[in-house]
Short mmCIF file of the C-alpha atoms (twelve columns), coordinates in Angstrom:
data_MODEL
# 
_entry.id   MODEL 
# 
loop_
_atom_site.group_PDB 
_atom_site.id 
_atom_site.type_symbol 
_atom_site.label_atom_id 
_atom_site.label_alt_id 
_atom_site.label_comp_id 
_atom_site.label_asym_id 
_atom_site.label_seq_id 
_atom_site.Cartn_x 
_atom_site.Cartn_y 
_atom_site.Cartn_z 
_atom_site.pdbx_PDB_model_num 
ATOM 1   C CA . MET A 1   -7.882  8.861   -27.814 1 
ATOM 2   C CA . ASN A 2   -7.151  9.758   -24.173 1 
ATOM 3   C CA . THR A 3   -8.782  7.819   -21.186 1 
ATOM 4   C CA . PRO A 4   -11.299 10.158  -19.465 1 
ATOM 5   C CA . LEU A 5   -9.626  9.962   -15.686 1 
ATOM 6   C CA . SER A 6   -11.665 8.975   -12.747 1 
ATOM 7   C CA . PRO A 7   -12.814 11.387  -10.131 1 
ATOM 8   C CA . LEU A 8   -9.961  10.217  -7.761  1 
ATOM 9   C CA . ALA A 9   -7.494  10.065  -10.329 1 
ATOM 10  C CA . ALA A 10  -8.081  14.063  -11.136 1 
ATOM 11  C CA . TYR A 11  -8.237  14.908  -7.514  1 
ATOM 12  C CA . LEU A 12  -4.745  13.711  -7.296  1 
ATOM 13  C CA . ASN A 13  -3.581  15.858  -9.982  1 
ATOM 14  C CA . THR A 14  -4.711  18.858  -8.177  1 
ATOM 15  C CA . GLU A 15  -3.851  17.994  -4.481  1 
ATOM 16  C CA . GLY A 16  -1.113  15.242  -4.653  1 
ATOM 17  C CA . PRO A 17  1.037   18.559  -5.749  1 
ATOM 18  C CA . ARG A 18  -0.687  20.604  -3.497  1 
ATOM 19  C CA . HIS A 19  0.537   18.067  -0.447  1 
ATOM 20  C CA . HIS A 20  3.854   17.641  -1.411  1 
ATOM 21  C CA . SER A 21  4.742   21.405  -1.335  1 
ATOM 22  C CA . LEU A 22  3.531   21.344  2.325   1 
ATOM 23  C CA . HIS A 23  7.179   20.076  3.650   1 
ATOM 24  C CA . PRO A 24  7.591   20.916  7.104   1 
ATOM 25  C CA . ALA A 25  10.029  23.554  7.343   1 
ATOM 26  C CA . ALA A 26  11.760  22.190  10.171  1 
ATOM 27  C CA . LEU A 27  12.422  19.094  8.471   1 
ATOM 28  C CA . ASP A 28  15.129  19.966  6.229   1 
ATOM 29  C CA . HIS A 29  15.763  16.367  4.685   1 
ATOM 30  C CA . PRO A 30  12.332  14.272  5.632   1 
ATOM 31  C CA . GLY A 31  13.867  11.549  3.663   1 
ATOM 32  C CA . PRO A 32  12.510  9.005   1.427   1 
ATOM 33  C CA . VAL A 33  9.266   6.681   1.133   1 
ATOM 34  C CA . ILE A 34  8.541   3.321   -0.152  1 
ATOM 35  C CA . THR A 35  5.273   1.855   -1.409  1 
ATOM 36  C CA . LEU A 36  4.679   -2.335  -1.671  1 
ATOM 37  C CA . SER A 37  1.815   -3.321  -4.090  1 
ATOM 38  C CA . ARG A 38  1.672   -7.108  -3.385  1 
ATOM 39  C CA . GLU A 39  0.076   -10.391 -4.760  1 
ATOM 40  C CA . GLU A 40  -1.560  -12.033 -1.945  1 
ATOM 41  C CA . GLY A 41  0.801   -14.441 -0.075  1 
ATOM 42  C CA . ALA A 42  3.817   -13.380 -1.813  1 
ATOM 43  C CA . GLY A 43  4.773   -11.876 1.335   1 
ATOM 44  C CA . GLY A 44  4.708   -8.254  0.917   1 
ATOM 45  C CA . GLU A 45  3.489   -7.076  4.645   1 
ATOM 46  C CA . ALA A 46  6.265   -9.101  5.595   1 
ATOM 47  C CA . ILE A 47  8.657   -7.918  3.299   1 
ATOM 48  C CA . ALA A 48  7.909   -4.585  4.863   1 
ATOM 49  C CA . ARG A 49  8.339   -4.764  8.202   1 
ATOM 50  C CA . LEU A 50  11.805  -6.462  7.495   1 
ATOM 51  C CA . ALA A 51  12.999  -3.745  5.170   1 
ATOM 52  C CA . GLY A 52  11.384  -1.273  7.843   1 
ATOM 53  C CA . THR A 53  14.021  -2.851  10.705  1 
ATOM 54  C CA . ILE A 54  17.103  -2.903  8.187   1 
ATOM 55  C CA . LEU A 55  16.842  0.536   7.014   1 
ATOM 56  C CA . SER A 56  15.992  2.191   10.746  1 
ATOM 57  C CA . GLU A 57  19.200  0.261   12.193  1 
ATOM 58  C CA . ARG A 58  21.224  1.328   9.252   1 
ATOM 59  C CA . GLY A 59  22.314  4.460   10.878  1 
ATOM 60  C CA . PRO A 60  21.596  7.205   13.309  1 
ATOM 61  C CA . HIS A 61  18.223  9.120   12.812  1 
ATOM 62  C CA . PRO A 62  15.548  10.456  15.416  1 
ATOM 63  C CA . ARG A 63  12.805  9.027   13.821  1 
ATOM 64  C CA . PRO A 64  12.626  5.107   12.848  1 
ATOM 65  C CA . TRP A 65  10.673  3.830   9.540   1 
ATOM 66  C CA . LEU A 66  7.297   3.426   9.972   1 
ATOM 67  C CA . VAL A 67  5.409   0.747   8.009   1 
ATOM 68  C CA . PHE A 68  1.392   1.161   7.021   1 
ATOM 69  C CA . ASP A 69  -0.473  -1.441  6.379   1 
ATOM 70  C CA . ASP A 70  -3.773  -2.489  8.467   1 
ATOM 71  C CA . GLU A 71  -2.056  0.653   10.765  1 
ATOM 72  C CA . LEU A 72  -3.271  3.127   8.067   1 
ATOM 73  C CA . ALA A 73  -6.554  2.449   8.606   1 
ATOM 74  C CA . ALA A 74  -6.356  3.197   12.112  1 
ATOM 75  C CA . ARG A 75  -4.808  6.559   10.839  1 
ATOM 76  C CA . ILE A 76  -7.401  7.324   8.747   1 
ATOM 77  C CA . VAL A 77  -10.213 6.795   10.965  1 
ATOM 78  C CA . ARG A 78  -8.070  8.986   13.324  1 
ATOM 79  C CA . ASP A 79  -7.212  11.596  11.227  1 
ATOM 80  C CA . HIS A 80  -10.624 12.097  10.030  1 
ATOM 81  C CA . HIS A 81  -12.589 11.649  13.531  1 
ATOM 82  C CA . LEU A 82  -14.653 8.654   11.557  1 
ATOM 83  C CA . PRO A 83  -16.420 5.661   13.433  1 
ATOM 84  C CA . ASP A 84  -14.277 3.318   14.311  1 
ATOM 85  C CA . ARG A 85  -16.815 0.585   12.498  1 
ATOM 86  C CA . ILE A 86  -15.545 2.727   9.431   1 
ATOM 87  C CA . ARG A 87  -11.964 0.342   9.229   1 
ATOM 88  C CA . ALA A 88  -13.281 -2.200  7.607   1 
ATOM 89  C CA . PHE A 89  -14.156 -0.462  4.762   1 
ATOM 90  C CA . LEU A 90  -10.554 1.606   4.342   1 
ATOM 91  C CA . THR A 91  -9.136  -1.295  2.291   1 
ATOM 92  C CA . ASP A 92  -7.548  -2.259  -1.267  1 
ATOM 93  C CA . GLU A 93  -9.841  -4.846  -2.477  1 
ATOM 94  C CA . GLN A 94  -12.893 -3.232  -4.122  1 
ATOM 95  C CA . THR A 95  -16.334 -4.959  -3.667  1 
ATOM 96  C CA . SER A 96  -18.805 -6.508  -6.074  1 
ATOM 97  C CA . ALA A 97  -21.543 -4.259  -7.110  1 
ATOM 98  C CA . ILE A 98  -24.187 -5.975  -4.690  1 
ATOM 99  C CA . ASP A 99  -21.865 -5.492  -1.966  1 
ATOM 100 C CA . ASP A 100 -21.667 -1.426  -2.898  1 
ATOM 101 C CA . ILE A 101 -25.782 -1.875  -2.780  1 
ATOM 102 C CA . VAL A 102 -25.631 -3.714  0.324   1 
ATOM 103 C CA . GLU A 103 -23.262 -0.122  2.078   1 
ATOM 104 C CA . GLU A 104 -26.111 2.008   0.192   1 
ATOM 105 C CA . LEU A 105 -29.059 0.197   2.146   1 
ATOM 106 C CA . VAL A 106 -27.370 -0.223  5.684   1 
ATOM 107 C CA . GLY A 107 -26.245 3.506   5.454   1 
ATOM 108 C CA . LEU A 108 -22.232 3.747   5.462   1 
ATOM 109 C CA . HIS A 109 -21.122 7.201   5.997   1 
ATOM 110 C CA . PRO A 110 -19.415 8.633   4.425   1 
ATOM 111 C CA . ASP A 111 -19.672 6.788   1.526   1 
ATOM 112 C CA . ARG A 112 -16.502 4.491   -0.205  1 
ATOM 113 C CA . PHE A 113 -15.835 7.635   -2.637  1 
ATOM 114 C CA . LEU A 114 -14.772 9.954   0.227   1 
ATOM 115 C CA . LEU A 115 -13.339 7.461   2.336   1 
ATOM 116 C CA . VAL A 116 -10.868 6.563   -0.785  1 
ATOM 117 C CA . GLN A 117 -10.499 10.104  -0.754  1 
ATOM 118 C CA . LYS A 118 -9.655  10.224  2.914   1 
ATOM 119 C CA . MET A 119 -7.020  7.402   2.416   1 
ATOM 120 C CA . ILE A 120 -5.813  9.625   -0.286  1 
ATOM 121 C CA . GLU A 121 -5.184  12.479  1.961   1 
ATOM 122 C CA . THR A 122 -3.356  11.111  5.077   1 
ATOM 123 C CA . ILE A 123 -1.016  8.860   2.576   1 
ATOM 124 C CA . LEU A 124 0.139   12.343  1.270   1 
ATOM 125 C CA . GLY A 125 0.285   13.614  4.441   1 
ATOM 126 C CA . LEU A 126 2.181   10.864  6.115   1 
ATOM 127 C CA . ALA A 127 4.614   10.541  2.840   1 
ATOM 128 C CA . LYS A 128 5.318   14.377  3.328   1 
ATOM 129 C CA . ILE A 129 7.096   13.444  6.803   1 
ATOM 130 C CA . GLY A 130 9.326   10.988  4.984   1 
ATOM 131 C CA . ARG A 131 10.262  7.395   6.294   1 
ATOM 132 C CA . ALA A 132 7.486   5.488   5.734   1 
ATOM 133 C CA . ILE A 133 6.483   2.322   4.109   1 
ATOM 134 C CA . PHE A 134 3.122   2.047   2.689   1 
ATOM 135 C CA . VAL A 135 1.694   -1.431  1.805   1 
ATOM 136 C CA . GLY A 136 -1.148  -1.502  -0.991  1 
ATOM 137 C CA . ARG A 137 -3.976  1.012   -1.271  1 
ATOM 138 C CA . ALA A 138 -2.968  2.274   -4.467  1 
ATOM 139 C CA . SER A 139 0.184   4.306   -2.061  1 
ATOM 140 C CA . HIS A 140 2.302   3.849   -5.716  1 
ATOM 141 C CA . ILE A 141 -0.019  5.759   -7.624  1 
ATOM 142 C CA . VAL A 142 -1.148  8.348   -4.576  1 
ATOM 143 C CA . LEU A 143 2.814   8.859   -4.473  1 
ATOM 144 C CA . MET A 144 4.004   8.330   -8.211  1 
ATOM 145 C CA . GLY A 145 4.626   12.683  -8.530  1 
ATOM 146 C CA . MET A 146 6.576   12.177  -5.728  1 
ATOM 147 C CA . PRO A 147 10.409  11.930  -6.235  1 
ATOM 148 C CA . GLU A 148 11.213  10.585  -3.153  1 
ATOM 149 C CA . ALA A 149 9.347   7.751   -3.395  1 
ATOM 150 C CA . ARG A 150 10.040  4.040   -4.701  1 
ATOM 151 C CA . HIS A 151 7.670   1.687   -5.930  1 
ATOM 152 C CA . ILE A 152 8.083   -2.167  -5.433  1 
ATOM 153 C CA . ARG A 153 5.803   -4.793  -6.613  1 
ATOM 154 C CA . ILE A 154 5.834   -8.162  -4.637  1 
ATOM 155 C CA . VAL A 155 4.781   -11.122 -6.932  1 
ATOM 156 C CA . GLY A 156 4.964   -15.182 -6.906  1 
ATOM 157 C CA . THR A 157 3.542   -17.856 -8.813  1 
ATOM 158 C CA . LEU A 158 0.139   -19.141 -7.953  1 
ATOM 159 C CA . GLU A 159 1.146   -22.153 -6.281  1 
ATOM 160 C CA . GLU A 160 3.858   -20.645 -3.939  1 
ATOM 161 C CA . ARG A 161 1.522   -18.340 -2.671  1 
ATOM 162 C CA . ALA A 162 -1.048  -20.825 -1.621  1 
ATOM 163 C CA . LYS A 163 1.926   -22.778 -0.233  1 
ATOM 164 C CA . ARG A 164 2.718   -19.376 2.422   1 
ATOM 165 C CA . LEU A 165 -0.564  -18.910 2.821   1 
ATOM 166 C CA . ALA A 166 -1.124  -22.360 3.882   1 
ATOM 167 C CA . ASP A 167 1.299   -22.488 6.424   1 
ATOM 168 C CA . PRO A 168 -0.782  -22.155 9.852   1 
ATOM 169 C CA . SER A 169 1.150   -19.015 10.890  1 
ATOM 170 C CA . ALA A 170 0.437   -17.214 7.674   1 
ATOM 171 C CA . LEU A 171 -3.018  -15.505 8.608   1 
ATOM 172 C CA . PRO A 172 -2.951  -15.000 12.737  1 
ATOM 173 C CA . GLY A 173 -6.517  -15.619 13.832  1 
ATOM 174 C CA . LEU A 174 -8.149  -17.185 11.254  1 
ATOM 175 C CA . SER A 175 -8.286  -21.169 10.914  1 
ATOM 176 C CA . PRO A 176 -5.652  -22.743 8.643   1 
ATOM 177 C CA . LEU A 177 -6.469  -23.387 4.860   1 
ATOM 178 C CA . SER A 178 -6.351  -26.277 2.862   1 
ATOM 179 C CA . LEU A 179 -4.075  -25.819 -0.132  1 
ATOM 180 C CA . ALA A 180 -7.177  -25.532 -2.475  1 
ATOM 181 C CA . GLU A 181 -8.933  -22.709 -0.076  1 
ATOM 182 C CA . ALA A 182 -5.499  -20.636 -0.506  1 
ATOM 183 C CA . ARG A 183 -5.513  -20.743 -4.015  1 
ATOM 184 C CA . ALA A 184 -9.059  -19.463 -3.746  1 
ATOM 185 C CA . ARG A 185 -8.113  -16.565 -1.006  1 
ATOM 186 C CA . ALA A 186 -4.961  -15.274 -3.437  1 
ATOM 187 C CA . LYS A 187 -7.449  -15.279 -6.713  1 
ATOM 188 C CA . LYS A 188 -10.032 -13.595 -4.810  1 
ATOM 189 C CA . ILE A 189 -7.966  -10.970 -3.084  1 
ATOM 190 C CA . ASP A 190 -5.979  -10.406 -6.213  1 
ATOM 191 C CA . ARG A 191 -8.723  -9.473  -8.508  1 
ATOM 192 C CA . ALA A 192 -10.523 -7.279  -5.739  1 
ATOM 193 C CA . ARG A 193 -7.056  -5.424  -5.582  1 
ATOM 194 C CA . MET A 194 -7.073  -5.230  -9.260  1 
ATOM 195 C CA . ARG A 195 -10.761 -3.854  -9.151  1 
ATOM 196 C CA . PHE A 196 -10.085 -1.265  -6.549  1 
ATOM 197 C CA . ILE A 197 -7.119  -0.177  -8.936  1 
ATOM 198 C CA . GLY A 198 -9.152  0.318   -11.511 1 
ATOM 199 C CA . HIS A 199 -12.595 1.574   -10.410 1 
ATOM 200 C CA . TYR A 200 -10.878 4.407   -8.447  1 
ATOM 201 C CA . PHE A 201 -7.913  5.507   -10.536 1 
ATOM 202 C CA . HIS A 202 -8.223  3.477   -13.899 1 
ATOM 203 C CA . ARG A 203 -4.903  2.171   -13.778 1 
ATOM 204 C CA . ASP A 204 -3.773  -1.734  -13.935 1 
ATOM 205 C CA . ILE A 205 -2.338  -2.589  -10.833 1 
ATOM 206 C CA . ASP A 206 0.159   -5.318  -12.997 1 
ATOM 207 C CA . ASP A 207 1.439   -2.428  -15.278 1 
ATOM 208 C CA . PRO A 208 5.468   -2.455  -14.518 1 
ATOM 209 C CA . HIS A 209 5.554   1.080   -15.645 1 
ATOM 210 C CA . GLY A 210 4.013   2.065   -12.078 1 
ATOM 211 C CA . TYR A 211 6.959   0.104   -10.499 1 
ATOM 212 C CA . ASP A 212 10.624  0.955   -9.565  1 
ATOM 213 C CA . MET A 213 11.319  -2.428  -9.363  1 
ATOM 214 C CA . THR A 214 9.439   -6.129  -8.941  1 
ATOM 215 C CA . LEU A 215 10.588  -8.726  -6.868  1 
ATOM 216 C CA . ASN A 216 9.312   -12.383 -7.193  1 
ATOM 217 C CA . THR A 217 9.500   -14.368 -3.897  1 
ATOM 218 C CA . ASP A 218 9.654   -17.380 -5.725  1 
ATOM 219 C CA . ARG A 219 13.241  -17.033 -6.269  1 
ATOM 220 C CA . LEU A 220 13.956  -15.141 -3.452  1 
ATOM 221 C CA . SER A 221 13.498  -15.415 0.576   1 
ATOM 222 C CA . LEU A 222 11.883  -12.661 2.062   1 
ATOM 223 C CA . GLU A 223 14.831  -11.407 3.744   1 
ATOM 224 C CA . GLU A 224 16.809  -11.301 0.251   1 
ATOM 225 C CA . ALA A 225 14.097  -8.999  -0.948  1 
ATOM 226 C CA . ALA A 226 13.493  -7.151  2.051   1 
ATOM 227 C CA . ARG A 227 17.257  -6.265  1.377   1 
ATOM 228 C CA . MET A 228 16.620  -5.478  -1.712  1 
ATOM 229 C CA . VAL A 229 13.987  -3.170  -1.427  1 
ATOM 230 C CA . ALA A 230 16.073  -1.378  1.366   1 
ATOM 231 C CA . ALA A 231 18.791  -1.344  -1.064  1 
ATOM 232 C CA . LEU A 232 16.784  1.255   -3.343  1 
ATOM 233 C CA . VAL A 233 17.393  3.691   -0.563  1 
ATOM 234 C CA . PRO A 234 20.303  5.972   -0.109  1 
ATOM 235 C CA . ASP A 235 22.279  5.837   3.254   1 
ATOM 236 C CA . SER A 236 20.027  7.670   6.253   1 
ATOM 237 C CA . THR A 237 22.863  9.666   7.114   1 
ATOM 238 C CA . VAL A 238 23.179  10.863  3.337   1 
ATOM 239 C CA . PRO A 239 20.461  13.346  2.387   1 
ATOM 240 C CA . PHE A 240 18.194  12.093  -0.122  1 
ATOM 241 C CA . LEU A 241 17.887  14.720  -3.032  1 
# 
């Protein structure tokens, strides 16, 4: 029996191809894009930045690679003329039903469904330009139909991820975490991301069929992982076909 599509999955089926067909004529070869899905504490954000640097330095090109992580929320707010307070809700972490009720009571506008739809539109718009790395926010699902996209999952054991999160430099602006607190944070955020993907896209974030490569940062340094991510992309001086 076929699983019914979520409203956003159905939206992607129609909007994804439409946006993908709008590559600017001036960009003969806009270049590939990369999506990084990550377990909390596995180093996905750092790997994205390192891979972006490697790819930007690979050869002459008028545009560097750009990494869209928290910056994506600012871009969505700007592109869709939303209040700045909305940025706090533009995450890939599905909140609980209680939080959803609170949002309704405080009058979050636009509602979460529409915010996710605007997130999809922004990801599709940036992807058509190319040379972009998207961290999380279901980008591997949003761009699954894009031939130029490469999708990577970054994982690690809970214990190693907790050690990374407990490093005082891991979470700038926040008090250092104990190992127990880091484990709890990793499990909480992983569950929230799984709920986000399941609720809005009816997909399993851990489904290996959604990725071209899975990297385990228990066994790889962040630099090694970044080089492997960059290696999935052809030389920037050669058109990506």
